[in-house]
Amino acid sequence: MTVKANCHCGAVQIEMSEAPDALLECNCSVCGRYGVKWAYYTTDQVTIKAADDAFDFYIWGDRTTNFNFCKTCGCLTHYTAAEGQDSDRVAVNGRMLTDRKLLDSLPMKYFDGRDSWQMVDKLPVEDAN
Ligand SMILES: [Zn+2]
């Protein structure tokens, strides 16, 4: 069953072929700041319905990934492979899911992108001391 996601103002609409099995939270320098919950797909499973100029992207580091955000409301909606990358991965920000009950009911997975670069049961919390 298709599921939908949208940014706050609605300029970016995303349709996925099915609900994700889980959402992934990562604490790396960029994901940890965005506070996203990623739902992973391939390009054939995702349709982006938005004007060409509705969103812009942020790219950094080794320039493999475009972090796409709505130019109107600023919501980070999805990431896509940067131009020239041989990847069909698309990750949708689960926090944009139109169905808020679905968002809250999905199991969470955690990736320690800040330190160990591994899946973990729980993201480590830095000791304040
Ligand atoms: Zn928007």
mmCIF file with all atom_site columns, C-alpha atoms and ligand atoms in Angstrom:
data_model
loop_
_atom_site.group_PDB
_atom_site.id
_atom_site.type_symbol
_atom_site.label_atom_id
_atom_site.label_alt_id
_atom_site.label_comp_id
_atom_site.label_asym_id
_atom_site.label_entity_id
_atom_site.label_seq_id
_atom_site.pdbx_PDB_ins_code
_atom_site.Cartn_x
_atom_site.Cartn_y
_atom_site.Cartn_z
_atom_site.occupancy
_atom_site.B_iso_or_equiv
_atom_site.pdbx_formal_charge
_atom_site.auth_seq_id
_atom_site.auth_comp_id
_atom_site.auth_asym_id
_atom_site.auth_atom_id
_atom_site.pdbx_PDB_model_num
ATOM   1   C  CA . MET A 1 1   ? 0.000  0.000  0.000   1.00 0.00 ? 1   MET A CA 1
ATOM   2   C  CA . THR A 1 2   ? 1.387  3.391  -0.931  1.00 0.00 ? 2   THR A CA 1
ATOM   3   C  CA . VAL A 1 3   ? 2.247  5.833  1.798   1.00 0.00 ? 3   VAL A CA 1
ATOM   4   C  CA . LYS A 1 4   ? 2.678  9.559  1.506   1.00 0.00 ? 4   LYS A CA 1
ATOM   5   C  CA . ALA A 1 5   ? 4.925  12.165 2.983   1.00 0.00 ? 5   ALA A CA 1
ATOM   6   C  CA . ASN A 1 6   ? 4.890  15.911 2.652   1.00 0.00 ? 6   ASN A CA 1
ATOM   7   C  CA . CYS A 1 7   ? 6.752  18.939 3.913   1.00 0.00 ? 7   CYS A CA 1
ATOM   8   C  CA . HIS A 1 8   ? 4.967  21.361 6.231   1.00 0.00 ? 8   HIS A CA 1
ATOM   9   C  CA . CYS A 1 9   ? 3.759  23.770 3.525   1.00 0.00 ? 9   CYS A CA 1
ATOM   10  C  CA . GLY A 1 10  ? 2.915  20.974 1.077   1.00 0.00 ? 10  GLY A CA 1
ATOM   11  C  CA . ALA A 1 11  ? 5.132  22.164 -1.786  1.00 0.00 ? 11  ALA A CA 1
ATOM   12  C  CA . VAL A 1 12  ? 7.005  18.845 -1.682  1.00 0.00 ? 12  VAL A CA 1
ATOM   13  C  CA . GLN A 1 13  ? 4.870  15.701 -1.841  1.00 0.00 ? 13  GLN A CA 1
ATOM   14  C  CA . ILE A 1 14  ? 6.415  12.246 -1.779  1.00 0.00 ? 14  ILE A CA 1
ATOM   15  C  CA . GLU A 1 15  ? 4.742  8.945  -2.534  1.00 0.00 ? 15  GLU A CA 1
ATOM   16  C  CA . MET A 1 16  ? 6.360  5.637  -1.537  1.00 0.00 ? 16  MET A CA 1
ATOM   17  C  CA . SER A 1 17  ? 5.296  2.214  -2.842  1.00 0.00 ? 17  SER A CA 1
ATOM   18  C  CA . GLU A 1 18  ? 5.015  0.801  0.659   1.00 0.00 ? 18  GLU A CA 1
ATOM   19  C  CA . ALA A 1 19  ? 5.451  1.668  4.319   1.00 0.00 ? 19  ALA A CA 1
ATOM   20  C  CA . PRO A 1 20  ? 8.985  1.237  5.649   1.00 0.00 ? 20  PRO A CA 1
ATOM   21  C  CA . ASP A 1 21  ? 9.713  -1.685 7.991   1.00 0.00 ? 21  ASP A CA 1
ATOM   22  C  CA . ALA A 1 22  ? 11.489 0.699  10.332  1.00 0.00 ? 22  ALA A CA 1
ATOM   23  C  CA . LEU A 1 23  ? 12.953 4.169  10.581  1.00 0.00 ? 23  LEU A CA 1
ATOM   24  C  CA . LEU A 1 24  ? 16.614 4.834  11.234  1.00 0.00 ? 24  LEU A CA 1
ATOM   25  C  CA . GLU A 1 25  ? 18.030 7.555  13.436  1.00 0.00 ? 25  GLU A CA 1
ATOM   26  C  CA . CYS A 1 26  ? 21.703 8.419  12.959  1.00 0.00 ? 26  CYS A CA 1
ATOM   27  C  CA . ASN A 1 27  ? 23.787 10.676 15.176  1.00 0.00 ? 27  ASN A CA 1
ATOM   28  C  CA . CYS A 1 28  ? 26.413 11.713 12.607  1.00 0.00 ? 28  CYS A CA 1
ATOM   29  C  CA . SER A 1 29  ? 27.299 15.378 12.242  1.00 0.00 ? 29  SER A CA 1
ATOM   30  C  CA . VAL A 1 30  ? 24.578 16.091 9.717   1.00 0.00 ? 30  VAL A CA 1
ATOM   31  C  CA . CYS A 1 31  ? 21.744 13.641 10.589  1.00 0.00 ? 31  CYS A CA 1
ATOM   32  C  CA . GLY A 1 32  ? 22.120 14.418 14.278  1.00 0.00 ? 32  GLY A CA 1
ATOM   33  C  CA . ARG A 1 33  ? 21.535 18.085 13.585  1.00 0.00 ? 33  ARG A CA 1
ATOM   34  C  CA . TYR A 1 34  ? 18.611 17.534 11.233  1.00 0.00 ? 34  TYR A CA 1
ATOM   35  C  CA . GLY A 1 35  ? 16.973 15.138 13.687  1.00 0.00 ? 35  GLY A CA 1
ATOM   36  C  CA . VAL A 1 36  ? 15.640 13.009 10.860  1.00 0.00 ? 36  VAL A CA 1
ATOM   37  C  CA . LYS A 1 37  ? 14.219 9.486  10.979  1.00 0.00 ? 37  LYS A CA 1
ATOM   38  C  CA . TRP A 1 38  ? 15.233 7.887  7.683   1.00 0.00 ? 38  TRP A CA 1
ATOM   39  C  CA . ALA A 1 39  ? 13.074 5.497  5.663   1.00 0.00 ? 39  ALA A CA 1
ATOM   40  C  CA . TYR A 1 40  ? 15.161 3.800  2.976   1.00 0.00 ? 40  TYR A CA 1
ATOM   41  C  CA . TYR A 1 41  ? 13.971 3.108  -0.545  1.00 0.00 ? 41  TYR A CA 1
ATOM   42  C  CA . THR A 1 42  ? 15.228 2.768  -4.084  1.00 0.00 ? 42  THR A CA 1
ATOM   43  C  CA . THR A 1 43  ? 14.424 5.360  -6.732  1.00 0.00 ? 43  THR A CA 1
ATOM   44  C  CA . ASP A 1 44  ? 11.814 3.126  -8.417  1.00 0.00 ? 44  ASP A CA 1
ATOM   45  C  CA . GLN A 1 45  ? 9.819  2.994  -5.161  1.00 0.00 ? 45  GLN A CA 1
ATOM   46  C  CA . VAL A 1 46  ? 9.584  6.731  -4.650  1.00 0.00 ? 46  VAL A CA 1
ATOM   47  C  CA . THR A 1 47  ? 7.809  9.479  -6.584  1.00 0.00 ? 47  THR A CA 1
ATOM   48  C  CA . ILE A 1 48  ? 8.624  13.087 -5.801  1.00 0.00 ? 48  ILE A CA 1
ATOM   49  C  CA . LYS A 1 49  ? 5.793  15.428 -6.659  1.00 0.00 ? 49  LYS A CA 1
ATOM   50  C  CA . ALA A 1 50  ? 7.121  18.947 -6.558  1.00 0.00 ? 50  ALA A CA 1
ATOM   51  C  CA . ALA A 1 51  ? 7.975  21.791 -8.883  1.00 0.00 ? 51  ALA A CA 1
ATOM   52  C  CA . ASP A 1 52  ? 11.611 21.688 -10.043 1.00 0.00 ? 52  ASP A CA 1
ATOM   53  C  CA . ASP A 1 53  ? 12.347 24.811 -8.059  1.00 0.00 ? 53  ASP A CA 1
ATOM   54  C  CA . ALA A 1 54  ? 10.387 23.769 -4.944  1.00 0.00 ? 54  ALA A CA 1
ATOM   55  C  CA . PHE A 1 55  ? 13.385 22.293 -3.215  1.00 0.00 ? 55  PHE A CA 1
ATOM   56  C  CA . ASP A 1 56  ? 17.088 22.856 -2.941  1.00 0.00 ? 56  ASP A CA 1
ATOM   57  C  CA . PHE A 1 57  ? 19.785 20.676 -1.421  1.00 0.00 ? 57  PHE A CA 1
ATOM   58  C  CA . TYR A 1 58  ? 22.754 20.713 0.885   1.00 0.00 ? 58  TYR A CA 1
ATOM   59  C  CA . ILE A 1 59  ? 25.854 18.717 0.013   1.00 0.00 ? 59  ILE A CA 1
ATOM   60  C  CA . TRP A 1 60  ? 29.054 18.352 2.000   1.00 0.00 ? 60  TRP A CA 1
ATOM   61  C  CA . GLY A 1 61  ? 32.120 16.204 2.652   1.00 0.00 ? 61  GLY A CA 1
ATOM   62  C  CA . ASP A 1 62  ? 32.725 13.623 -0.057  1.00 0.00 ? 62  ASP A CA 1
ATOM   63  C  CA . ARG A 1 63  ? 29.736 15.020 -1.985  1.00 0.00 ? 63  ARG A CA 1
ATOM   64  C  CA . THR A 1 64  ? 27.859 11.732 -2.411  1.00 0.00 ? 64  THR A CA 1
ATOM   65  C  CA . THR A 1 65  ? 24.472 12.779 -1.085  1.00 0.00 ? 65  THR A CA 1
ATOM   66  C  CA . ASN A 1 66  ? 22.030 15.618 -1.690  1.00 0.00 ? 66  ASN A CA 1
ATOM   67  C  CA . PHE A 1 67  ? 20.041 16.516 1.417   1.00 0.00 ? 67  PHE A CA 1
ATOM   68  C  CA . ASN A 1 68  ? 16.918 17.968 -0.148  1.00 0.00 ? 68  ASN A CA 1
ATOM   69  C  CA . PHE A 1 69  ? 14.848 20.545 1.656   1.00 0.00 ? 69  PHE A CA 1
ATOM   70  C  CA . CYS A 1 70  ? 11.762 22.590 0.814   1.00 0.00 ? 70  CYS A CA 1
ATOM   71  C  CA . LYS A 1 71  ? 12.685 26.134 -0.150  1.00 0.00 ? 71  LYS A CA 1
ATOM   72  C  CA . THR A 1 72  ? 9.471  27.487 1.324   1.00 0.00 ? 72  THR A CA 1
ATOM   73  C  CA . CYS A 1 73  ? 9.151  25.837 4.738   1.00 0.00 ? 73  CYS A CA 1
ATOM   74  C  CA . GLY A 1 74  ? 12.677 24.477 5.226   1.00 0.00 ? 74  GLY A CA 1
ATOM   75  C  CA . CYS A 1 75  ? 11.695 20.880 5.982   1.00 0.00 ? 75  CYS A CA 1
ATOM   76  C  CA . LEU A 1 76  ? 14.356 18.309 5.086   1.00 0.00 ? 76  LEU A CA 1
ATOM   77  C  CA . THR A 1 77  ? 12.264 15.916 3.020   1.00 0.00 ? 77  THR A CA 1
ATOM   78  C  CA . HIS A 1 78  ? 14.584 13.318 1.503   1.00 0.00 ? 78  HIS A CA 1
ATOM   79  C  CA . TYR A 1 79  ? 18.080 12.519 0.374   1.00 0.00 ? 79  TYR A CA 1
ATOM   80  C  CA . THR A 1 80  ? 19.150 11.384 -3.035  1.00 0.00 ? 80  THR A CA 1
ATOM   81  C  CA . ALA A 1 81  ? 22.463 10.343 -4.563  1.00 0.00 ? 81  ALA A CA 1
ATOM   82  C  CA . ALA A 1 82  ? 24.449 13.304 -5.831  1.00 0.00 ? 82  ALA A CA 1
ATOM   83  C  CA . GLU A 1 83  ? 24.984 13.763 -9.545  1.00 0.00 ? 83  GLU A CA 1
ATOM   84  C  CA . GLY A 1 84  ? 27.539 11.276 -10.847 1.00 0.00 ? 84  GLY A CA 1
ATOM   85  C  CA . GLN A 1 85  ? 26.965 8.773  -8.029  1.00 0.00 ? 85  GLN A CA 1
ATOM   86  C  CA . ASP A 1 86  ? 26.115 5.204  -9.019  1.00 0.00 ? 86  ASP A CA 1
ATOM   87  C  CA . SER A 1 87  ? 23.397 4.682  -6.435  1.00 0.00 ? 87  SER A CA 1
ATOM   88  C  CA . ASP A 1 88  ? 19.636 4.311  -6.597  1.00 0.00 ? 88  ASP A CA 1
ATOM   89  C  CA . ARG A 1 89  ? 19.105 4.872  -2.906  1.00 0.00 ? 89  ARG A CA 1
ATOM   90  C  CA . VAL A 1 90  ? 16.567 7.407  -1.751  1.00 0.00 ? 90  VAL A CA 1
ATOM   91  C  CA . ALA A 1 91  ? 15.914 8.031  1.900   1.00 0.00 ? 91  ALA A CA 1
ATOM   92  C  CA . VAL A 1 92  ? 12.718 9.789  2.885   1.00 0.00 ? 92  VAL A CA 1
ATOM   93  C  CA . ASN A 1 93  ? 12.539 11.687 6.152   1.00 0.00 ? 93  ASN A CA 1
ATOM   94  C  CA . GLY A 1 94  ? 9.980  9.634  8.070   1.00 0.00 ? 94  GLY A CA 1
ATOM   95  C  CA . ARG A 1 95  ? 9.086  12.723 10.082  1.00 0.00 ? 95  ARG A CA 1
ATOM   96  C  CA . MET A 1 96  ? 7.375  13.992 6.918   1.00 0.00 ? 96  MET A CA 1
ATOM   97  C  CA . LEU A 1 97  ? 4.939  11.049 6.819   1.00 0.00 ? 97  LEU A CA 1
ATOM   98  C  CA . THR A 1 98  ? 1.437  12.335 6.248   1.00 0.00 ? 98  THR A CA 1
ATOM   99  C  CA . ASP A 1 99  ? 0.050  9.587  8.489   1.00 0.00 ? 99  ASP A CA 1
ATOM   100 C  CA . ARG A 1 100 ? 1.255  10.641 11.935  1.00 0.00 ? 100 ARG A CA 1
ATOM   101 C  CA . LYS A 1 101 ? 0.011  7.403  13.515  1.00 0.00 ? 101 LYS A CA 1
ATOM   102 C  CA . LEU A 1 102 ? 2.186  5.445  11.120  1.00 0.00 ? 102 LEU A CA 1
ATOM   103 C  CA . LEU A 1 103 ? 5.178  7.638  12.011  1.00 0.00 ? 103 LEU A CA 1
ATOM   104 C  CA . ASP A 1 104 ? 4.721  6.964  15.706  1.00 0.00 ? 104 ASP A CA 1
ATOM   105 C  CA . SER A 1 105 ? 4.081  3.233  15.277  1.00 0.00 ? 105 SER A CA 1
ATOM   106 C  CA . LEU A 1 106 ? 7.154  2.312  13.211  1.00 0.00 ? 106 LEU A CA 1
ATOM   107 C  CA . PRO A 1 107 ? 10.018 0.539  14.960  1.00 0.00 ? 107 PRO A CA 1
ATOM   108 C  CA . MET A 1 108 ? 13.213 2.557  15.338  1.00 0.00 ? 108 MET A CA 1
ATOM   109 C  CA . LYS A 1 109 ? 16.744 1.505  14.444  1.00 0.00 ? 109 LYS A CA 1
ATOM   110 C  CA . TYR A 1 110 ? 19.849 3.402  15.461  1.00 0.00 ? 110 TYR A CA 1
ATOM   111 C  CA . PHE A 1 111 ? 23.148 3.999  13.699  1.00 0.00 ? 111 PHE A CA 1
ATOM   112 C  CA . ASP A 1 112 ? 26.097 5.412  15.575  1.00 0.00 ? 112 ASP A CA 1
ATOM   113 C  CA . GLY A 1 113 ? 27.443 7.558  12.749  1.00 0.00 ? 113 GLY A CA 1
ATOM   114 C  CA . ARG A 1 114 ? 29.211 9.855  15.173  1.00 0.00 ? 114 ARG A CA 1
ATOM   115 C  CA . ASP A 1 115 ? 31.593 7.311  16.606  1.00 0.00 ? 115 ASP A CA 1
ATOM   116 C  CA . SER A 1 116 ? 31.575 3.519  16.048  1.00 0.00 ? 116 SER A CA 1
ATOM   117 C  CA . TRP A 1 117 ? 29.882 3.605  12.604  1.00 0.00 ? 117 TRP A CA 1
ATOM   118 C  CA . GLN A 1 118 ? 27.725 0.600  13.549  1.00 0.00 ? 118 GLN A CA 1
ATOM   119 C  CA . MET A 1 119 ? 24.105 -0.242 14.221  1.00 0.00 ? 119 MET A CA 1
ATOM   120 C  CA . VAL A 1 120 ? 23.445 0.050  17.938  1.00 0.00 ? 120 VAL A CA 1
ATOM   121 C  CA . ASP A 1 121 ? 20.505 -0.725 20.225  1.00 0.00 ? 121 ASP A CA 1
ATOM   122 C  CA . LYS A 1 122 ? 20.549 2.785  21.612  1.00 0.00 ? 122 LYS A CA 1
ATOM   123 C  CA . LEU A 1 123 ? 22.464 5.908  20.595  1.00 0.00 ? 123 LEU A CA 1
ATOM   124 C  CA . PRO A 1 124 ? 25.219 6.747  23.069  1.00 0.00 ? 124 PRO A CA 1
ATOM   125 C  CA . VAL A 1 125 ? 24.840 9.903  25.118  1.00 0.00 ? 125 VAL A CA 1
ATOM   126 C  CA . GLU A 1 126 ? 27.949 12.005 25.603  1.00 0.00 ? 126 GLU A CA 1
ATOM   127 C  CA . ASP A 1 127 ? 29.025 12.337 29.189  1.00 0.00 ? 127 ASP A CA 1
ATOM   128 C  CA . ALA A 1 128 ? 28.578 15.946 30.237  1.00 0.00 ? 128 ALA A CA 1
ATOM   129 C  CA . ASN A 1 129 ? 31.618 15.770 32.540  1.00 0.00 ? 129 ASN A CA 1
HETATM 130 ZN ZN . ZN  B 2 .   ? 7.444  23.106 2.269   1.00 0.00 ? 1   ZN  B ZN 1
#
